[in-house]
Amino acid sequence: MKTKITDEQIALLIQDERTLELGFRYLVDTYSEPLYHHIRRIVLTHENANDVLQNTFMKAWLGCENFEGRSKISTWLYRIAVNESLSFIEKNKNRFALDIDNPEHGLEDMLKSDSYFCGDELAIELQKAIQELPEKQRLVFLMKYYDDMKYTEISKILGTSVGALKASYHHATNKIEEYFRKLD
Amino acid sequence: MDNKNLDKIKGENPFIVPEDYFSTLTDQIMEGLPTKSSVEESIKNQPVSLWDKVKPLAYLAAIFIGAALIVRVLINTKTEEYDYISQINVEEVSDEFIDETIEGAFLDDYDMHVYLTSYTE
């Protein structure tokens, strides 16, 4: 059973060299699962998500001396996770481009070949529709639609104004609705 | 289709994980982290490139070169002003102006004679 500990307590622990490791263990324990799901929706397969999650915590570990508690721990971690996910896609651009754009090895095959994906045809179509969104709209959509994050929180993570985020989410939902209308 | 329908599509989370993945994840991540002392050590032991060594000298040299250029530009400006004045053609100056200048300089005929002879010599 996980020990309940607040973000403020974790922040205090990781800012002290003597309690850094204990604090970081609480941090990993608290955030590994929500971060994993967030990363997984961006990079899609379990293997990719596991790699990006490890990199995210490695970056957080190496940079935790610089965490001054001015932003929330969750904001700080999500920001690292998003950046790491996008870097991962950029580094493996060829693989992702081949997987998504090539009809023979498309997104559908990528998801079906992942033994840890159990979605039906509708779920696959939804993932296809999400992947067709521009990067910013995709990220906002994932954070709002799946995690139901507040716009103010997303704004801090992505460094974009709340107004622009609302517009992005609106465009994203319209595009996904349009995608499904075309399917009908 | 409205947002209610989008919610219906969402359905169950299709992204599953291996059994016991999350229960062992914390230990697995913590084991993979380098110790802080090893990170500091690796930073200390990082090879210093030649450019890193000469960078301060290069910056210092750039400052001196910049300062020298500024000084040179300023001196050149002054020289140009001097050249401009010295290049005024005396023949173009009117006789009236020369007469007035000589009178104003309190030169008598003897002084003028000495000046002109020394000039021609």
PDB file of C-alpha atoms in Angstrom:
ATOM      1  CA  MET A   1       0.000   0.000   0.000  1.00  0.00           C
ATOM      2  CA  LYS A   2       1.315   3.430  -0.935  1.00  0.00           C
ATOM      3  CA  THR A   3       2.126   5.907   1.807  1.00  0.00           C
ATOM      4  CA  LYS A   4       0.067   9.082   1.552  1.00  0.00           C
ATOM      5  CA  ILE A   5       2.304  12.085   1.371  1.00  0.00           C
ATOM      6  CA  THR A   6       1.590  15.578   0.115  1.00  0.00           C
ATOM      7  CA  ASP A   7       3.445  17.420  -2.651  1.00  0.00           C
ATOM      8  CA  GLU A   8       4.631  19.980  -0.117  1.00  0.00           C
ATOM      9  CA  GLN A   9       6.211  17.247   2.012  1.00  0.00           C
ATOM     10  CA  ILE A  10       7.895  15.706  -1.051  1.00  0.00           C
ATOM     11  CA  ALA A  11       9.176  19.157  -2.072  1.00  0.00           C
ATOM     12  CA  LEU A  12      10.703  19.677   1.369  1.00  0.00           C
ATOM     13  CA  LEU A  13      12.320  16.230   1.344  1.00  0.00           C
ATOM     14  CA  ILE A  14      13.917  16.551  -2.091  1.00  0.00           C
ATOM     15  CA  GLN A  15      15.300  19.992  -1.313  1.00  0.00           C
ATOM     16  CA  ASP A  16      17.368  18.617   1.550  1.00  0.00           C
ATOM     17  CA  GLU A  17      20.405  16.540   0.583  1.00  0.00           C
ATOM     18  CA  ARG A  18      19.970  14.235   3.583  1.00  0.00           C
ATOM     19  CA  THR A  19      16.368  13.324   2.673  1.00  0.00           C
ATOM     20  CA  LEU A  20      16.680  13.634  -1.102  1.00  0.00           C
ATOM     21  CA  GLU A  21      16.594   9.917  -1.875  1.00  0.00           C
ATOM     22  CA  LEU A  22      13.659   9.226   0.426  1.00  0.00           C
ATOM     23  CA  GLY A  23      11.762  12.206  -1.014  1.00  0.00           C
ATOM     24  CA  PHE A  24      12.456  11.088  -4.549  1.00  0.00           C
ATOM     25  CA  ARG A  25      11.201   7.590  -3.754  1.00  0.00           C
ATOM     26  CA  TYR A  26       7.910   9.107  -2.547  1.00  0.00           C
ATOM     27  CA  LEU A  27       7.812  11.226  -5.700  1.00  0.00           C
ATOM     28  CA  VAL A  28       8.250   8.182  -7.974  1.00  0.00           C
ATOM     29  CA  ASP A  29       5.725   6.238  -5.942  1.00  0.00           C
ATOM     30  CA  THR A  30       3.140   9.006  -6.235  1.00  0.00           C
ATOM     31  CA  TYR A  31       3.616  10.023  -9.852  1.00  0.00           C
ATOM     32  CA  SER A  32       4.857   6.976 -11.775  1.00  0.00           C
ATOM     33  CA  GLU A  33       1.369   5.701 -12.603  1.00  0.00           C
ATOM     34  CA  PRO A  34      -0.320   8.966 -13.743  1.00  0.00           C
ATOM     35  CA  LEU A  35       2.829   9.962 -15.640  1.00  0.00           C
ATOM     36  CA  TYR A  36       3.017   6.555 -17.308  1.00  0.00           C
ATOM     37  CA  HIS A  37      -0.556   6.841 -18.610  1.00  0.00           C
ATOM     38  CA  HIS A  38       0.066  10.374 -19.811  1.00  0.00           C
ATOM     39  CA  ILE A  39       3.241   9.357 -21.643  1.00  0.00           C
ATOM     40  CA  ARG A  40       1.632   6.183 -23.007  1.00  0.00           C
ATOM     41  CA  ARG A  41      -1.109   8.192 -24.744  1.00  0.00           C
ATOM     42  CA  ILE A  42       1.566  10.223 -26.535  1.00  0.00           C
ATOM     43  CA  VAL A  43       4.014   7.458 -27.500  1.00  0.00           C
ATOM     44  CA  LEU A  44       1.348   4.714 -27.700  1.00  0.00           C
ATOM     45  CA  THR A  45       3.178   1.445 -27.009  1.00  0.00           C
ATOM     46  CA  HIS A  46       4.102   0.083 -23.576  1.00  0.00           C
ATOM     47  CA  GLU A  47       7.758  -0.326 -24.529  1.00  0.00           C
ATOM     48  CA  ASN A  48       8.044   3.304 -25.646  1.00  0.00           C
ATOM     49  CA  ALA A  49       6.181   4.570 -22.586  1.00  0.00           C
ATOM     50  CA  ASN A  50       8.422   2.596 -20.237  1.00  0.00           C
ATOM     51  CA  ASP A  51      11.562   4.069 -21.871  1.00  0.00           C
ATOM     52  CA  VAL A  52      10.229   7.632 -21.744  1.00  0.00           C
ATOM     53  CA  LEU A  53       9.091   7.230 -18.124  1.00  0.00           C
ATOM     54  CA  GLN A  54      12.584   6.085 -17.078  1.00  0.00           C
ATOM     55  CA  ASN A  55      14.100   9.077 -18.910  1.00  0.00           C
ATOM     56  CA  THR A  56      11.600  11.429 -17.266  1.00  0.00           C
ATOM     57  CA  PHE A  57      12.526  10.323 -13.746  1.00  0.00           C
ATOM     58  CA  MET A  58      16.227  10.375 -14.647  1.00  0.00           C
ATOM     59  CA  LYS A  59      15.891  14.017 -15.770  1.00  0.00           C
ATOM     60  CA  ALA A  60      13.911  14.856 -12.644  1.00  0.00           C
ATOM     61  CA  TRP A  61      16.559  13.167 -10.442  1.00  0.00           C
ATOM     62  CA  LEU A  62      19.423  15.038 -12.101  1.00  0.00           C
ATOM     63  CA  GLY A  63      17.565  18.346 -11.911  1.00  0.00           C
ATOM     64  CA  CYS A  64      15.887  18.089  -8.527  1.00  0.00           C
ATOM     65  CA  GLU A  65      18.476  20.379  -6.886  1.00  0.00           C
ATOM     66  CA  ASN A  66      17.143  23.102  -9.168  1.00  0.00           C
ATOM     67  CA  PHE A  67      13.560  22.519  -8.090  1.00  0.00           C
ATOM     68  CA  GLU A  68      12.877  25.512  -5.863  1.00  0.00           C
ATOM     69  CA  GLY A  69       9.233  24.814  -5.151  1.00  0.00           C
ATOM     70  CA  ARG A  70       8.024  27.783  -7.179  1.00  0.00           C
ATOM     71  CA  SER A  71       5.873  25.500  -9.334  1.00  0.00           C
ATOM     72  CA  LYS A  72       3.936  22.436  -8.232  1.00  0.00           C
ATOM     73  CA  ILE A  73       5.742  19.109  -8.343  1.00  0.00           C
ATOM     74  CA  SER A  74       3.100  17.729 -10.708  1.00  0.00           C
ATOM     75  CA  THR A  75       3.560  20.669 -13.112  1.00  0.00           C
ATOM     76  CA  TRP A  76       7.339  20.217 -13.054  1.00  0.00           C
ATOM     77  CA  LEU A  77       7.099  16.462 -13.693  1.00  0.00           C
ATOM     78  CA  TYR A  78       4.443  16.710 -16.411  1.00  0.00           C
ATOM     79  CA  ARG A  79       6.545  19.339 -18.177  1.00  0.00           C
ATOM     80  CA  ILE A  80       9.543  16.993 -18.179  1.00  0.00           C
ATOM     81  CA  ALA A  81       7.343  14.074 -19.301  1.00  0.00           C
ATOM     82  CA  VAL A  82       5.860  16.021 -22.221  1.00  0.00           C
ATOM     83  CA  ASN A  83       9.293  17.220 -23.344  1.00  0.00           C
ATOM     84  CA  GLU A  84      10.755  13.725 -23.070  1.00  0.00           C
ATOM     85  CA  SER A  85       7.830  12.228 -25.010  1.00  0.00           C
ATOM     86  CA  LEU A  86       8.184  14.773 -27.807  1.00  0.00           C
ATOM     87  CA  SER A  87      11.977  14.284 -27.886  1.00  0.00           C
ATOM     88  CA  PHE A  88      11.438  10.532 -28.102  1.00  0.00           C
ATOM     89  CA  ILE A  89       9.103  10.953 -31.090  1.00  0.00           C
ATOM     90  CA  GLU A  90      11.565  13.380 -32.706  1.00  0.00           C
ATOM     91  CA  LYS A  91      14.488  10.965 -32.196  1.00  0.00           C
ATOM     92  CA  ASN A  92      12.474   8.056 -33.574  1.00  0.00           C
ATOM     93  CA  LYS A  93      10.813  10.174 -36.247  1.00  0.00           C
ATOM     94  CA  ASN A  94      11.545   7.673 -38.965  1.00  0.00           C
ATOM     95  CA  ARG A  95      10.027   4.838 -36.990  1.00  0.00           C
ATOM     96  CA  PHE A  96       6.942   6.847 -36.076  1.00  0.00           C
ATOM     97  CA  ALA A  97       6.561   8.254 -39.585  1.00  0.00           C
ATOM     98  CA  LEU A  98       6.876   4.757 -41.042  1.00  0.00           C
ATOM     99  CA  ASP A  99       4.458   3.328 -38.522  1.00  0.00           C
ATOM    100  CA  ILE A 100       1.834   6.000 -38.896  1.00  0.00           C
ATOM    101  CA  ASP A 101       2.074   7.031 -42.517  1.00  0.00           C
ATOM    102  CA  ASN A 102       2.854   3.768 -44.207  1.00  0.00           C
ATOM    103  CA  PRO A 103      -0.487   2.052 -44.879  1.00  0.00           C
ATOM    104  CA  GLU A 104       1.041  -1.395 -44.553  1.00  0.00           C
ATOM    105  CA  HIS A 105       2.602  -0.633 -41.175  1.00  0.00           C
ATOM    106  CA  GLY A 106       0.172   2.016 -40.000  1.00  0.00           C
ATOM    107  CA  LEU A 107      -0.915   3.104 -36.573  1.00  0.00           C
ATOM    108  CA  GLU A 108      -3.484   0.332 -36.540  1.00  0.00           C
ATOM    109  CA  ASP A 109      -0.799  -2.341 -36.945  1.00  0.00           C
ATOM    110  CA  MET A 110       1.400  -0.601 -34.399  1.00  0.00           C
ATOM    111  CA  LEU A 111      -1.383  -0.716 -31.808  1.00  0.00           C
ATOM    112  CA  LYS A 112      -2.486  -4.242 -32.681  1.00  0.00           C
ATOM    113  CA  SER A 113       1.047  -5.563 -32.485  1.00  0.00           C
ATOM    114  CA  ASP A 114       1.423  -4.112 -28.981  1.00  0.00           C
ATOM    115  CA  SER A 115       0.394  -6.938 -26.678  1.00  0.00           C
ATOM    116  CA  TYR A 116      -0.586  -4.356 -24.070  1.00  0.00           C
ATOM    117  CA  PHE A 117      -3.251  -2.670 -26.194  1.00  0.00           C
ATOM    118  CA  CYS A 118      -6.743  -4.089 -25.764  1.00  0.00           C
ATOM    119  CA  GLY A 119      -8.884  -1.518 -27.576  1.00  0.00           C
ATOM    120  CA  ASP A 120     -11.655  -2.354 -30.057  1.00  0.00           C
ATOM    121  CA  GLU A 121     -12.049  -0.854 -33.560  1.00  0.00           C
ATOM    122  CA  LEU A 122     -13.610   2.315 -32.111  1.00  0.00           C
ATOM    123  CA  ALA A 123     -10.653   2.799 -29.754  1.00  0.00           C
ATOM    124  CA  ILE A 124      -8.236   2.355 -32.670  1.00  0.00           C
ATOM    125  CA  GLU A 125     -10.154   4.900 -34.745  1.00  0.00           C
ATOM    126  CA  LEU A 126     -10.043   7.353 -31.827  1.00  0.00           C
ATOM    127  CA  GLN A 127      -6.251   6.946 -31.590  1.00  0.00           C
ATOM    128  CA  LYS A 128      -5.967   7.499 -35.350  1.00  0.00           C
ATOM    129  CA  ALA A 129      -8.061  10.673 -35.081  1.00  0.00           C
ATOM    130  CA  ILE A 130      -5.899  11.927 -32.177  1.00  0.00           C
ATOM    131  CA  GLN A 131      -2.663  11.218 -34.085  1.00  0.00           C
ATOM    132  CA  GLU A 132      -3.903  13.326 -36.996  1.00  0.00           C
ATOM    133  CA  LEU A 133      -4.106  16.423 -34.754  1.00  0.00           C
ATOM    134  CA  PRO A 134      -1.282  18.981 -34.767  1.00  0.00           C
ATOM    135  CA  GLU A 135       1.122  18.524 -31.829  1.00  0.00           C
ATOM    136  CA  LYS A 136      -0.227  21.286 -29.558  1.00  0.00           C
ATOM    137  CA  GLN A 137      -3.857  20.359 -30.141  1.00  0.00           C
ATOM    138  CA  ARG A 138      -3.023  16.694 -29.513  1.00  0.00           C
ATOM    139  CA  LEU A 139      -1.346  17.447 -26.180  1.00  0.00           C
ATOM    140  CA  VAL A 140      -4.165  19.712 -24.981  1.00  0.00           C
ATOM    141  CA  PHE A 141      -6.753  17.176 -26.061  1.00  0.00           C
ATOM    142  CA  LEU A 142      -5.018  14.325 -24.216  1.00  0.00           C
ATOM    143  CA  MET A 143      -4.639  16.323 -21.006  1.00  0.00           C
ATOM    144  CA  LYS A 144      -8.211  17.597 -21.040  1.00  0.00           C
ATOM    145  CA  TYR A 145     -10.075  14.624 -22.451  1.00  0.00           C
ATOM    146  CA  TYR A 146      -8.355  11.844 -20.529  1.00  0.00           C
ATOM    147  CA  ASP A 147      -6.890  13.500 -17.430  1.00  0.00           C
ATOM    148  CA  ASP A 148      -9.515  16.269 -17.119  1.00  0.00           C
ATOM    149  CA  MET A 149      -6.777  18.720 -16.161  1.00  0.00           C
ATOM    150  CA  LYS A 150      -7.627  22.356 -15.516  1.00  0.00           C
ATOM    151  CA  TYR A 151      -6.659  24.815 -18.230  1.00  0.00           C
ATOM    152  CA  THR A 152      -4.556  26.791 -15.725  1.00  0.00           C
ATOM    153  CA  GLU A 153      -2.542  23.631 -14.975  1.00  0.00           C
ATOM    154  CA  ILE A 154      -2.119  22.764 -18.679  1.00  0.00           C
ATOM    155  CA  SER A 155      -1.099  26.371 -19.297  1.00  0.00           C
ATOM    156  CA  LYS A 156       1.755  26.046 -16.789  1.00  0.00           C
ATOM    157  CA  ILE A 157       2.904  22.732 -18.283  1.00  0.00           C
ATOM    158  CA  LEU A 158       2.832  23.788 -21.931  1.00  0.00           C
ATOM    159  CA  GLY A 159       3.643  27.481 -21.418  1.00  0.00           C
ATOM    160  CA  THR A 160       0.619  28.573 -23.471  1.00  0.00           C
ATOM    161  CA  SER A 161      -2.140  31.013 -22.504  1.00  0.00           C
ATOM    162  CA  VAL A 162      -5.458  29.650 -21.243  1.00  0.00           C
ATOM    163  CA  GLY A 163      -7.294  31.339 -24.128  1.00  0.00           C
ATOM    164  CA  ALA A 164      -5.077  29.639 -26.718  1.00  0.00           C
ATOM    165  CA  LEU A 165      -5.542  26.277 -24.962  1.00  0.00           C
ATOM    166  CA  LYS A 166      -9.335  26.602 -24.994  1.00  0.00           C
ATOM    167  CA  ALA A 167      -9.202  27.400 -28.703  1.00  0.00           C
ATOM    168  CA  SER A 168      -6.872  24.426 -29.319  1.00  0.00           C
ATOM    169  CA  TYR A 169      -9.170  22.043 -27.439  1.00  0.00           C
ATOM    170  CA  HIS A 170     -12.185  23.361 -29.331  1.00  0.00           C
ATOM    171  CA  HIS A 171     -10.418  22.829 -32.693  1.00  0.00           C
ATOM    172  CA  ALA A 172      -9.256  19.371 -31.601  1.00  0.00           C
ATOM    173  CA  THR A 173     -12.730  18.158 -30.608  1.00  0.00           C
ATOM    174  CA  ASN A 174     -14.186  19.565 -33.845  1.00  0.00           C
ATOM    175  CA  LYS A 175     -11.571  17.694 -35.901  1.00  0.00           C
ATOM    176  CA  ILE A 176     -12.192  14.428 -34.062  1.00  0.00           C
ATOM    177  CA  GLU A 177     -15.945  14.794 -34.471  1.00  0.00           C
ATOM    178  CA  GLU A 178     -15.391  15.494 -38.154  1.00  0.00           C
ATOM    179  CA  TYR A 179     -13.185  12.383 -38.396  1.00  0.00           C
ATOM    180  CA  PHE A 180     -15.963  10.195 -36.982  1.00  0.00           C
ATOM    181  CA  ARG A 181     -18.645  11.890 -39.131  1.00  0.00           C
ATOM    182  CA  LYS A 182     -16.637  10.903 -42.204  1.00  0.00           C
ATOM    183  CA  LEU A 183     -16.445   7.316 -40.944  1.00  0.00           C
ATOM    184  CA  ASP A 184     -20.254   7.059 -40.580  1.00  0.00           C
TER     185      ASP A 184
ATOM    186  CA  MET B   1     -21.544  14.491 -32.570  1.00  0.00           C
ATOM    187  CA  ASP B   2     -21.146  16.459 -29.304  1.00  0.00           C
ATOM    188  CA  ASN B   3     -18.817  16.054 -26.333  1.00  0.00           C
ATOM    189  CA  LYS B   4     -21.202  13.528 -24.734  1.00  0.00           C
ATOM    190  CA  ASN B   5     -20.587  11.232 -27.676  1.00  0.00           C
ATOM    191  CA  LEU B   6     -16.856  11.814 -27.394  1.00  0.00           C
ATOM    192  CA  ASP B   7     -17.136  10.663 -23.787  1.00  0.00           C
ATOM    193  CA  LYS B   8     -18.883   7.497 -24.967  1.00  0.00           C
ATOM    194  CA  ILE B   9     -16.069   6.792 -27.405  1.00  0.00           C
ATOM    195  CA  LYS B  10     -13.499   7.161 -24.618  1.00  0.00           C
ATOM    196  CA  GLY B  11     -14.794   3.984 -22.978  1.00  0.00           C
ATOM    197  CA  GLU B  12     -12.355   1.786 -21.085  1.00  0.00           C
ATOM    198  CA  ASN B  13      -8.652   2.566 -21.105  1.00  0.00           C
ATOM    199  CA  PRO B  14      -7.268   0.385 -23.927  1.00  0.00           C
ATOM    200  CA  PHE B  15      -3.671   0.851 -22.774  1.00  0.00           C
ATOM    201  CA  ILE B  16      -2.899  -1.945 -20.330  1.00  0.00           C
ATOM    202  CA  VAL B  17       0.381  -2.824 -18.611  1.00  0.00           C
ATOM    203  CA  PRO B  18       2.128  -6.075 -17.693  1.00  0.00           C
ATOM    204  CA  GLU B  19       1.017  -7.691 -14.470  1.00  0.00           C
ATOM    205  CA  ASP B  20       2.685  -6.212 -11.354  1.00  0.00           C
ATOM    206  CA  TYR B  21       4.258  -3.492 -13.513  1.00  0.00           C
ATOM    207  CA  PHE B  22       3.332  -0.640 -11.187  1.00  0.00           C
ATOM    208  CA  SER B  23       4.025  -2.566  -7.983  1.00  0.00           C
ATOM    209  CA  THR B  24       7.674  -3.038  -8.956  1.00  0.00           C
ATOM    210  CA  LEU B  25       8.127   0.204 -10.892  1.00  0.00           C
ATOM    211  CA  THR B  26       9.307   2.407  -8.026  1.00  0.00           C
ATOM    212  CA  ASP B  27      12.092  -0.003  -7.044  1.00  0.00           C
ATOM    213  CA  GLN B  28      13.071  -0.479 -10.672  1.00  0.00           C
ATOM    214  CA  ILE B  29      13.316   3.282 -11.280  1.00  0.00           C
ATOM    215  CA  MET B  30      15.187   3.964  -8.039  1.00  0.00           C
ATOM    216  CA  GLU B  31      17.715   1.229  -8.847  1.00  0.00           C
ATOM    217  CA  GLY B  32      18.354   2.767 -12.267  1.00  0.00           C
ATOM    218  CA  LEU B  33      19.244   6.198 -10.868  1.00  0.00           C
ATOM    219  CA  PRO B  34      22.912   7.150 -10.565  1.00  0.00           C
ATOM    220  CA  THR B  35      24.138   8.197  -7.126  1.00  0.00           C
ATOM    221  CA  LYS B  36      24.561  11.928  -6.759  1.00  0.00           C
ATOM    222  CA  SER B  37      28.271  11.535  -5.953  1.00  0.00           C
ATOM    223  CA  SER B  38      28.842   9.514  -9.145  1.00  0.00           C
ATOM    224  CA  VAL B  39      27.100  12.244 -11.179  1.00  0.00           C
ATOM    225  CA  GLU B  40      29.314  14.920  -9.606  1.00  0.00           C
ATOM    226  CA  GLU B  41      32.363  12.718 -10.172  1.00  0.00           C
ATOM    227  CA  SER B  42      31.510  12.154 -13.836  1.00  0.00           C
ATOM    228  CA  ILE B  43      31.046  15.913 -14.311  1.00  0.00           C
ATOM    229  CA  LYS B  44      34.465  16.510 -12.705  1.00  0.00           C
ATOM    230  CA  ASN B  45      36.088  13.828 -14.851  1.00  0.00           C
ATOM    231  CA  GLN B  46      34.593  15.093 -18.084  1.00  0.00           C
ATOM    232  CA  PRO B  47      37.456  15.846 -20.503  1.00  0.00           C
ATOM    233  CA  VAL B  48      38.017  19.572 -20.994  1.00  0.00           C
ATOM    234  CA  SER B  49      38.272  20.396 -24.680  1.00  0.00           C
ATOM    235  CA  LEU B  50      40.936  22.705 -26.107  1.00  0.00           C
ATOM    236  CA  TRP B  51      38.270  25.254 -26.951  1.00  0.00           C
ATOM    237  CA  ASP B  52      37.059  25.267 -23.326  1.00  0.00           C
ATOM    238  CA  LYS B  53      40.624  26.000 -22.232  1.00  0.00           C
ATOM    239  CA  VAL B  54      41.275  28.839 -24.691  1.00  0.00           C
ATOM    240  CA  LYS B  55      37.755  30.298 -24.524  1.00  0.00           C
ATOM    241  CA  PRO B  56      38.561  32.928 -21.820  1.00  0.00           C
ATOM    242  CA  LEU B  57      41.679  34.008 -23.738  1.00  0.00           C
ATOM    243  CA  ALA B  58      39.716  34.188 -26.990  1.00  0.00           C
ATOM    244  CA  TYR B  59      37.058  36.362 -25.356  1.00  0.00           C
ATOM    245  CA  LEU B  60      39.763  38.622 -23.856  1.00  0.00           C
ATOM    246  CA  ALA B  61      41.460  38.948 -27.249  1.00  0.00           C
ATOM    247  CA  ALA B  62      38.115  39.785 -28.867  1.00  0.00           C
ATOM    248  CA  ILE B  63      37.575  42.576 -26.306  1.00  0.00           C
ATOM    249  CA  PHE B  64      41.033  44.065 -27.021  1.00  0.00           C
ATOM    250  CA  ILE B  65      40.519  43.853 -30.777  1.00  0.00           C
ATOM    251  CA  GLY B  66      37.151  45.543 -30.398  1.00  0.00           C
ATOM    252  CA  ALA B  67      38.634  48.312 -28.243  1.00  0.00           C
ATOM    253  CA  ALA B  68      41.505  48.794 -30.707  1.00  0.00           C
ATOM    254  CA  LEU B  69      39.056  49.095 -33.601  1.00  0.00           C
ATOM    255  CA  ILE B  70      37.012  51.713 -31.752  1.00  0.00           C
ATOM    256  CA  VAL B  71      40.150  53.748 -30.953  1.00  0.00           C
ATOM    257  CA  ARG B  72      41.312  53.490 -34.552  1.00  0.00           C
ATOM    258  CA  VAL B  73      37.971  54.673 -35.884  1.00  0.00           C
ATOM    259  CA  LEU B  74      38.025  57.656 -33.505  1.00  0.00           C
ATOM    260  CA  ILE B  75      41.602  58.624 -34.494  1.00  0.00           C
ATOM    261  CA  ASN B  76      40.768  58.308 -38.182  1.00  0.00           C
ATOM    262  CA  THR B  77      37.819  60.651 -37.722  1.00  0.00           C
ATOM    263  CA  LYS B  78      40.089  63.297 -36.145  1.00  0.00           C
ATOM    264  CA  THR B  79      42.702  62.885 -38.910  1.00  0.00           C
ATOM    265  CA  GLU B  80      40.068  63.375 -41.544  1.00  0.00           C
ATOM    266  CA  GLU B  81      39.014  66.638 -39.885  1.00  0.00           C
ATOM    267  CA  TYR B  82      42.649  67.815 -39.839  1.00  0.00           C
ATOM    268  CA  ASP B  83      43.204  66.854 -43.464  1.00  0.00           C
ATOM    269  CA  TYR B  84      40.107  68.720 -44.493  1.00  0.00           C
ATOM    270  CA  ILE B  85      41.357  71.942 -42.949  1.00  0.00           C
ATOM    271  CA  SER B  86      44.892  71.582 -44.314  1.00  0.00           C
ATOM    272  CA  GLN B  87      43.594  70.964 -47.786  1.00  0.00           C
ATOM    273  CA  ILE B  88      41.896  74.346 -48.041  1.00  0.00           C
ATOM    274  CA  ASN B  89      43.343  76.067 -51.105  1.00  0.00           C
ATOM    275  CA  VAL B  90      44.948  79.333 -49.942  1.00  0.00           C
ATOM    276  CA  GLU B  91      44.606  80.835 -53.417  1.00  0.00           C
ATOM    277  CA  GLU B  92      40.869  80.732 -53.077  1.00  0.00           C
ATOM    278  CA  VAL B  93      40.938  82.959 -49.977  1.00  0.00           C
ATOM    279  CA  SER B  94      40.116  86.551 -50.878  1.00  0.00           C
ATOM    280  CA  ASP B  95      42.770  89.359 -50.635  1.00  0.00           C
ATOM    281  CA  GLU B  96      40.442  91.368 -48.377  1.00  0.00           C
ATOM    282  CA  PHE B  97      40.348  88.537 -45.871  1.00  0.00           C
ATOM    283  CA  ILE B  98      44.169  88.218 -45.919  1.00  0.00           C
ATOM    284  CA  ASP B  99      44.584  91.992 -45.405  1.00  0.00           C
ATOM    285  CA  GLU B 100      42.194  91.981 -42.465  1.00  0.00           C
ATOM    286  CA  THR B 101      43.959  88.986 -40.929  1.00  0.00           C
ATOM    287  CA  ILE B 102      47.401  90.635 -41.264  1.00  0.00           C
ATOM    288  CA  GLU B 103      46.113  93.848 -39.704  1.00  0.00           C
ATOM    289  CA  GLY B 104      44.510  91.881 -36.899  1.00  0.00           C
ATOM    290  CA  ALA B 105      47.786  90.025 -36.265  1.00  0.00           C
ATOM    291  CA  PHE B 106      49.627  93.367 -35.562  1.00  0.00           C
ATOM    292  CA  LEU B 107      52.425  92.582 -38.029  1.00  0.00           C
ATOM    293  CA  ASP B 108      54.438  95.520 -39.299  1.00  0.00           C
ATOM    294  CA  ASP B 109      56.219  95.552 -42.696  1.00  0.00           C
ATOM    295  CA  TYR B 110      59.492  94.288 -41.227  1.00  0.00           C
ATOM    296  CA  ASP B 111      57.821  91.281 -39.576  1.00  0.00           C
ATOM    297  CA  MET B 112      56.014  90.540 -42.803  1.00  0.00           C
ATOM    298  CA  HIS B 113      59.324  90.757 -44.736  1.00  0.00           C
ATOM    299  CA  VAL B 114      60.995  88.325 -42.306  1.00  0.00           C
ATOM    300  CA  TYR B 115      58.050  85.934 -42.471  1.00  0.00           C
ATOM    301  CA  LEU B 116      57.855  85.945 -46.273  1.00  0.00           C
ATOM    302  CA  THR B 117      61.607  85.500 -46.778  1.00  0.00           C
ATOM    303  CA  SER B 118      61.762  82.645 -44.276  1.00  0.00           C
ATOM    304  CA  TYR B 119      58.758  81.052 -46.012  1.00  0.00           C
ATOM    305  CA  THR B 120      60.300  81.275 -49.477  1.00  0.00           C
ATOM    306  CA  GLU B 121      63.584  79.865 -48.217  1.00  0.00           C
TER     307      GLU B 121
END
